[in-house]
Tab-separated table of C-alpha atoms in Angstrom:
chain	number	residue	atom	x	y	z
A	18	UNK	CA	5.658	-13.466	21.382
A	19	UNK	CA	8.748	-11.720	22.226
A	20	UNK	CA	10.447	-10.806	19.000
A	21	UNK	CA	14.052	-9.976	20.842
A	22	UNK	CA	16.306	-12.205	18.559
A	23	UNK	CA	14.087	-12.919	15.750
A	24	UNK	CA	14.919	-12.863	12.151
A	25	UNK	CA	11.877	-10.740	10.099
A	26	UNK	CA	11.572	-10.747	6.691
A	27	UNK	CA	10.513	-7.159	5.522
A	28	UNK	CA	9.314	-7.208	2.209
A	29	UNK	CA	8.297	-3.729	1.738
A	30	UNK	CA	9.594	-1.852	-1.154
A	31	UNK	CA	13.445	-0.489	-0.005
A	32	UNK	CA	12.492	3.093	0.225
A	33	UNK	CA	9.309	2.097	2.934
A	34	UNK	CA	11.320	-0.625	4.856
A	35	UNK	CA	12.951	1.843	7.329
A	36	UNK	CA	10.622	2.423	9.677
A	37	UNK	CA	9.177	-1.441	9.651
A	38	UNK	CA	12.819	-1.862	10.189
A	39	UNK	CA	13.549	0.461	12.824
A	40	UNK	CA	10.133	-0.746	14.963
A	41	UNK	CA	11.599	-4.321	14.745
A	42	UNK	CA	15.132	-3.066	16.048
A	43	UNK	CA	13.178	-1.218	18.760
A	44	UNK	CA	11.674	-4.418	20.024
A	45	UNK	CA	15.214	-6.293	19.916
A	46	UNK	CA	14.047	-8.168	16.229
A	47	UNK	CA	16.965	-8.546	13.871
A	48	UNK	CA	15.352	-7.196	10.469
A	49	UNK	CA	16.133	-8.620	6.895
A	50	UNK	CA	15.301	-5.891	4.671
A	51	UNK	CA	13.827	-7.889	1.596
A	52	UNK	CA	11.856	-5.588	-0.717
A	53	UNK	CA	9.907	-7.536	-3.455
A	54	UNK	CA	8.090	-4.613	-5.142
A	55	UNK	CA	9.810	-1.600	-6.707
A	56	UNK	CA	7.847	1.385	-7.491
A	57	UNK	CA	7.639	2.866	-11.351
A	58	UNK	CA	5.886	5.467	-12.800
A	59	UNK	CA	3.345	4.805	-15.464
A	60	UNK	CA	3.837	4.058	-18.956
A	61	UNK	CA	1.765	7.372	-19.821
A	62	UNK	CA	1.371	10.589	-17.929
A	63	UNK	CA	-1.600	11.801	-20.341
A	64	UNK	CA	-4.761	10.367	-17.868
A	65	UNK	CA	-2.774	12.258	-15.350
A	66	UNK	CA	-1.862	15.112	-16.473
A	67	UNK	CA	-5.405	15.629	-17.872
A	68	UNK	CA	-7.132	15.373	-14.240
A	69	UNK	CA	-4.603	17.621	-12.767
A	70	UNK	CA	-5.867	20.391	-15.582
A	71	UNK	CA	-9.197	19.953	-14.453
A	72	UNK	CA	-8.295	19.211	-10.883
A	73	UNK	CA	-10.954	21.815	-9.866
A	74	UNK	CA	-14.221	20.016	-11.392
A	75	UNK	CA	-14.100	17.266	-8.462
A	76	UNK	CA	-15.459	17.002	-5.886
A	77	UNK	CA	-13.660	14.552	-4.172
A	78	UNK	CA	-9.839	12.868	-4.726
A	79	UNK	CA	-9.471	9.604	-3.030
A	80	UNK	CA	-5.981	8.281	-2.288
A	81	UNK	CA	-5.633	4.439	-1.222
A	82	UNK	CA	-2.162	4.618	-0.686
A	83	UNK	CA	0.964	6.913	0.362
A	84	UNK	CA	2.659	5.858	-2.907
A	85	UNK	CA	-0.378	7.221	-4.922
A	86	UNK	CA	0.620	10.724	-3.075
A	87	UNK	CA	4.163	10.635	-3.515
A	88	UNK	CA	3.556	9.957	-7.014
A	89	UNK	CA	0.625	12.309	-7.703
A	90	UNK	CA	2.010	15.216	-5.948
A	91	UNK	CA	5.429	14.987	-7.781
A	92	UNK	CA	3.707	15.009	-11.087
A	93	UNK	CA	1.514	18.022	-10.220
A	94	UNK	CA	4.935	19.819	-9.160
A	95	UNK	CA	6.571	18.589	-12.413
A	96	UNK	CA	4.263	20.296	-14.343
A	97	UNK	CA	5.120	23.567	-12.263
A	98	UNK	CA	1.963	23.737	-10.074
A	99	UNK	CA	1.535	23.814	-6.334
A	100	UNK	CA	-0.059	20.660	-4.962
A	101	UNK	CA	-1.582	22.756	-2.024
A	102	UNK	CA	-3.319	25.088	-4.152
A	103	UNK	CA	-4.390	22.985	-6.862
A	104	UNK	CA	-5.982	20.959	-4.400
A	105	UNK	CA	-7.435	23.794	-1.840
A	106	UNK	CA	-10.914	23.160	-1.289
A	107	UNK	CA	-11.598	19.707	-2.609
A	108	UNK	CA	-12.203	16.766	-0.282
A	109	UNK	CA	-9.778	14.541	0.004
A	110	UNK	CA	-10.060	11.029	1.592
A	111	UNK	CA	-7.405	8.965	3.119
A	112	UNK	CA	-7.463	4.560	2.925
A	113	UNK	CA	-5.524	4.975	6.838
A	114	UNK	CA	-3.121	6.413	8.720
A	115	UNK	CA	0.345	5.633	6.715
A	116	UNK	CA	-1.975	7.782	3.434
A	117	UNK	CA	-3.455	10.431	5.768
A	118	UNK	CA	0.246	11.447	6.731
A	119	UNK	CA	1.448	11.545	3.846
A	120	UNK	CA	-1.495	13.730	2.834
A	121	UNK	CA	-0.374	15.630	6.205
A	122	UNK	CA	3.536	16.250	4.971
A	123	UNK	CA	1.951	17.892	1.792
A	124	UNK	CA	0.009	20.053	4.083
A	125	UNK	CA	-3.672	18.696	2.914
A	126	UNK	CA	-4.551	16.698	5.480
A	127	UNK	CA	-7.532	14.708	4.592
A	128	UNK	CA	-10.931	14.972	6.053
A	129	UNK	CA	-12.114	11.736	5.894
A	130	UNK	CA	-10.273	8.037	7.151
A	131	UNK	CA	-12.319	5.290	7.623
A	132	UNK	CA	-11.931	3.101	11.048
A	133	UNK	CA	-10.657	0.439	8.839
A	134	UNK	CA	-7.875	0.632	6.445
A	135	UNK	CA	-9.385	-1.420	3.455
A	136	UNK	CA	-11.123	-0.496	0.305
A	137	UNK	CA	-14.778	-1.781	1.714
A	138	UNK	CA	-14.617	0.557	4.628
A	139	UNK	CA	-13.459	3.608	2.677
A	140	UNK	CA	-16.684	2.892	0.162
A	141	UNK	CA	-19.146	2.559	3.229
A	142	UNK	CA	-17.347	5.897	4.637
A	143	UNK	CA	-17.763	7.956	0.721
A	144	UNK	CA	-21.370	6.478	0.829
A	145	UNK	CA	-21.856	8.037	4.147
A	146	UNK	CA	-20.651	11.375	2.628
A	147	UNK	CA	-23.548	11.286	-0.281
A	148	UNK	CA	-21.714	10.801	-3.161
A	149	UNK	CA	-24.655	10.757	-5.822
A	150	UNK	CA	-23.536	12.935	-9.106
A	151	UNK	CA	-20.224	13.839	-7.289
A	152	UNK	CA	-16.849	13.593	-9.774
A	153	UNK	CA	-14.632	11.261	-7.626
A	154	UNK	CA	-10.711	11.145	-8.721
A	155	UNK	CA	-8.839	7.922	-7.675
A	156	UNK	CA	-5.049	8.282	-8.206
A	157	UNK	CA	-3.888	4.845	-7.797
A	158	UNK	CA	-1.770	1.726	-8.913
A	159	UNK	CA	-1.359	0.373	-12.231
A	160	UNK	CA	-2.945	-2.766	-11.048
A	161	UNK	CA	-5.604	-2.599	-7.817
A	162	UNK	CA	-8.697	-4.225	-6.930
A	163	UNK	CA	-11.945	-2.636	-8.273
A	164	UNK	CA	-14.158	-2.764	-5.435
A	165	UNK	CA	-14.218	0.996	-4.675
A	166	UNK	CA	-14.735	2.243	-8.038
A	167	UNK	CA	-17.347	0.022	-9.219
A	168	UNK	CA	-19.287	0.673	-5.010
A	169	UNK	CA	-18.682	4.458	-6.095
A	170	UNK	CA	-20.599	3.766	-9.478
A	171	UNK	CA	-23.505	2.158	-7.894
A	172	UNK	CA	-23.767	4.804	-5.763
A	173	UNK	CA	-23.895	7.202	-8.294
A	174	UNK	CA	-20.692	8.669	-8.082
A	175	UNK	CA	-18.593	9.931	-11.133
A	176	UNK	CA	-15.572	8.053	-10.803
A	177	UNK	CA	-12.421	8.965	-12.834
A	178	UNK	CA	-9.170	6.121	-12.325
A	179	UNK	CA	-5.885	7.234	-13.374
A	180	UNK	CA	-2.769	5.519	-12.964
A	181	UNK	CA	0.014	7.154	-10.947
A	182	UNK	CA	2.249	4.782	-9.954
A	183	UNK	CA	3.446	0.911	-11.289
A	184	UNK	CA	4.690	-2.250	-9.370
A	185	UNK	CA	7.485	-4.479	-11.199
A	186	UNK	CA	9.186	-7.214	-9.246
A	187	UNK	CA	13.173	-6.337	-8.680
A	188	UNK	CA	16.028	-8.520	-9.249
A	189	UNK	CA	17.403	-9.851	-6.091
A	190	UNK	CA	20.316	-11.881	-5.707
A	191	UNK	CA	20.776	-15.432	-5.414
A	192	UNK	CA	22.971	-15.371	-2.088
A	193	UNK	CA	20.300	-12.489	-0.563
A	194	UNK	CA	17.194	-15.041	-1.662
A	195	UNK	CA	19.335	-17.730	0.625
A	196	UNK	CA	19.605	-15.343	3.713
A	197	UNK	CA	15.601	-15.571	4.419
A	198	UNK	CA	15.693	-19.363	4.639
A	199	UNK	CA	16.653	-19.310	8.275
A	200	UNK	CA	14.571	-16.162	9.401
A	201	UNK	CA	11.589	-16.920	12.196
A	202	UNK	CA	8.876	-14.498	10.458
A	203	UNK	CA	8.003	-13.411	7.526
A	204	UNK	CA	5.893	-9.827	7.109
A	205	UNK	CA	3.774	-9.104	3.789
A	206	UNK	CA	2.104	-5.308	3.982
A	207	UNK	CA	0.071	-5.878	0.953
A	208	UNK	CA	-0.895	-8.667	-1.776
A	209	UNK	CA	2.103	-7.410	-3.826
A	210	UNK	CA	4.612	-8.255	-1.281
A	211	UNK	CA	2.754	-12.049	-1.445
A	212	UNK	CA	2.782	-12.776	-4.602
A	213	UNK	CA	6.097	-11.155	-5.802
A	214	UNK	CA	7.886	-12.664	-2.642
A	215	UNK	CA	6.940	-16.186	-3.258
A	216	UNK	CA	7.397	-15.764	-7.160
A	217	UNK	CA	11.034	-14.655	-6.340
A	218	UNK	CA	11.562	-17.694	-4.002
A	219	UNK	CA	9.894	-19.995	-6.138
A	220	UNK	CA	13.286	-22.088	-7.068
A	221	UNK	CA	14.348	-22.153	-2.956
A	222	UNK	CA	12.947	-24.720	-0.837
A	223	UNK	CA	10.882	-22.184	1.541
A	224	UNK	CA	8.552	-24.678	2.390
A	225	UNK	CA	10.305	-25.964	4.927
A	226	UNK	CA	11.121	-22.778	6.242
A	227	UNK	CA	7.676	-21.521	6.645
A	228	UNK	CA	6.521	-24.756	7.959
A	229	UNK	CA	9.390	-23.565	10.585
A	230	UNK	CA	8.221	-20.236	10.970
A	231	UNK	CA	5.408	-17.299	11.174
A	232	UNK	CA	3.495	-15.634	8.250
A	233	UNK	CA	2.342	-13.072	9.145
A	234	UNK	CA	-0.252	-10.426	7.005
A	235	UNK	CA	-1.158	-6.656	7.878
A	236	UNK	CA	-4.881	-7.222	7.027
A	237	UNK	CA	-7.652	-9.388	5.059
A	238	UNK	CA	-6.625	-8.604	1.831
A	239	UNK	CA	-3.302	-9.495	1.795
A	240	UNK	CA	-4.186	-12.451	3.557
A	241	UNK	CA	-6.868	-13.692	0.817
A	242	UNK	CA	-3.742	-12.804	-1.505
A	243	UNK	CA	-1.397	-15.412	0.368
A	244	UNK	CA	-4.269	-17.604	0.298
A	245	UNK	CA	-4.790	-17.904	-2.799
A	246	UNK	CA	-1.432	-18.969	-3.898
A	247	UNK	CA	-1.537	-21.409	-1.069
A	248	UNK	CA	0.226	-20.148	2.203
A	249	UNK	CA	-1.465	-19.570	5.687
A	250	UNK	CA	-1.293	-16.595	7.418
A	251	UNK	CA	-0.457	-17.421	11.125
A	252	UNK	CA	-1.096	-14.213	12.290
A	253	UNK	CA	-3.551	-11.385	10.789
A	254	UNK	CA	-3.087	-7.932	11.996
A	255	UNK	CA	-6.087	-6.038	13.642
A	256	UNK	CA	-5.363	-2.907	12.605
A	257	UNK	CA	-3.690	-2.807	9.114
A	258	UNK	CA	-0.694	-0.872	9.692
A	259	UNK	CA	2.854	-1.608	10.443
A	260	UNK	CA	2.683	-0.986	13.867
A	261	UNK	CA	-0.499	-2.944	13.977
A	262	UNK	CA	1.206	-5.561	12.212
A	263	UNK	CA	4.333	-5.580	15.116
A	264	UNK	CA	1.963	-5.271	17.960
A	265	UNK	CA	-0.195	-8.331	16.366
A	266	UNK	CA	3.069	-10.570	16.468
A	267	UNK	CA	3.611	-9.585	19.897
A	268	UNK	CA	0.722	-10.598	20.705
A	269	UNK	CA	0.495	-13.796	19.031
C-alpha cells in the first residue's frame, strides 16, 4: 500500500506519538495524532521504593516496556540515587527494541531481548537463562497480563511485581473524536490503545468508518485485544514495533 495521502490514526499516548508521527510524514501519510492512554504514576510508591532499597538482592530486573523505565528510573533519581549504579551488575532484560533503548539512553543497556517482542518469548528467553531460585524484579503497569510472572514461578524463579506506572483514559474533545471518522487507517500499539480508543468513540458511528478503512495492530496481543471487543485487525505487524507496524501497512 502506498500510504502518500492517507489519514492514520495514532493512538499512542501524546508524549510517544512523535516518532509514529514523523515515520508516517516520511512516507507522505498525513498523521492524526489521537492518544487514548495517558500515563500516571501509581497510587503508592511504597512496593517501589522498597525494591529500589534492596535493588542489589536480584538477580535479574525485567522491563516490558519503555514506560516502565522512564518511570522506574525517575523514581530511583527522586529518591537521590543513581540509576546506573544502583543497577551495575544486575541483569537486566529488555521485552524489544523501543525498551532496550530506552535501557540504552540510561546507559544500562540490557543483555538479553528476545527475537520476539511479546511476553511468551521473553519467558522462553529467562528460561533459557536458568532462572531456578533467582529473585526476578518486574517494574511494570498497573494493569498487565500475567503470563510472565506466573512462567517465571513455574520455573522457579522469585518473582517480585511492583507497579511503576498507571494507564487512565484522557478526555478528548467532541470535535477531535469527529476528525478520525474520515481517516483511511487506524494504528493500535498495544491492547490499551484498543480498548480505550473504541470506549472513547463508543457514541460516534465508527462502524462505518472502519468498514471503510484499515485496522491495523503492532502484534498478537493487541490483536486478541481488538478481538475481543469485536473489531478485525486487517493487518498484523511481523515485527511488533512501530516501524514494523509502518512497513507491515506498506506491505499490505
Amino acid at each position: 500500500m502506498d500510504l502518500a495521502g492517507k489519514k492514520v490514526v495514532v493512538t499512542r499516548r501524546k508524549k510517544q506519538a512523535g516518532e509514529m508521527a514523523d515515520l508516517l510524514k516520511a512516507k507522505g501519510a498525513i498523521p492524526i495524532l489521537f492518544p487514548t492512554i495517558e500515563i500516571l504514576p501509581p497510587r503508592d510508591w511504597g512496593p517501589v521504593d522498597k525494591a529500589i532499597e534492596t535493588i542489589r538482592s536480584f538477580h535479574w530486573v525485567v522491563f516490558t516496556s519503555a514506560n516502565g523505565v522512564e518511570f522506574f528510573f525517575h523514581r530511583i533519581r527522586s529518591l537521590g540515587k543513581d540509576p546506573k549504579e544502583e543497577l551495575k551488575g544486575l541483569k537486566i532484560c529488555a521485552i524489544g527494541p523501543a525498551t532496550a533503548r530506552a535501557l540504552e539512553r540510561e546507559g544500562l543497556p540490557p543483555i538479553l531481548v528476545p527475537k520476539r517482542f511479546i511476553a511468551e518469548e521473553v519467558l522462553e528467553a529467562l528460561k533459557a537463562q536458568g532462572i531456578r531460585g533467582c529473585r526476578i524484579l518486574l517494574p511494570r503497569a498497573e494493569i498487565a497480563r500475567d503470563v510472565l510472572p506466573k512462567g517465571l514461578l513455574q520455573e522457579g524463579g522469585l518473582v517480585e511485581v511492583v507497579t511503576t506506572y498507571r494507564t487512565v483514559t484522557p478526555e478528548i474533545a467532541e470535535e477531535d473524536k469527529k476528525k478520525v471518522l474520515d481517516a483511511h487507517i487506524y494504528t493500535f500499539t498495544s491492547p490499551s490503545t484498543a480498548i480505550n480508543f473504541f470506549s472513547i468513540m463508543r457514541d460516534l458511528p465508527l462502524q462505518q468508518s472502519l468498514a471503510k478503512g484499515i485496522v491495523a495492530s503492532i502484534g498478537p496481543i493487541t490483536t486478541q485485544a481488538l478481538r475481543g471487543i469485536g473489531v478485525k485487525a486487517n493487518v498484523e505487524a511481523k515485527e511488533h514495533t512501530v516501524a514494523g507496524l509502518i512497513r507491515a501497512l506498506e506491505e499490505f
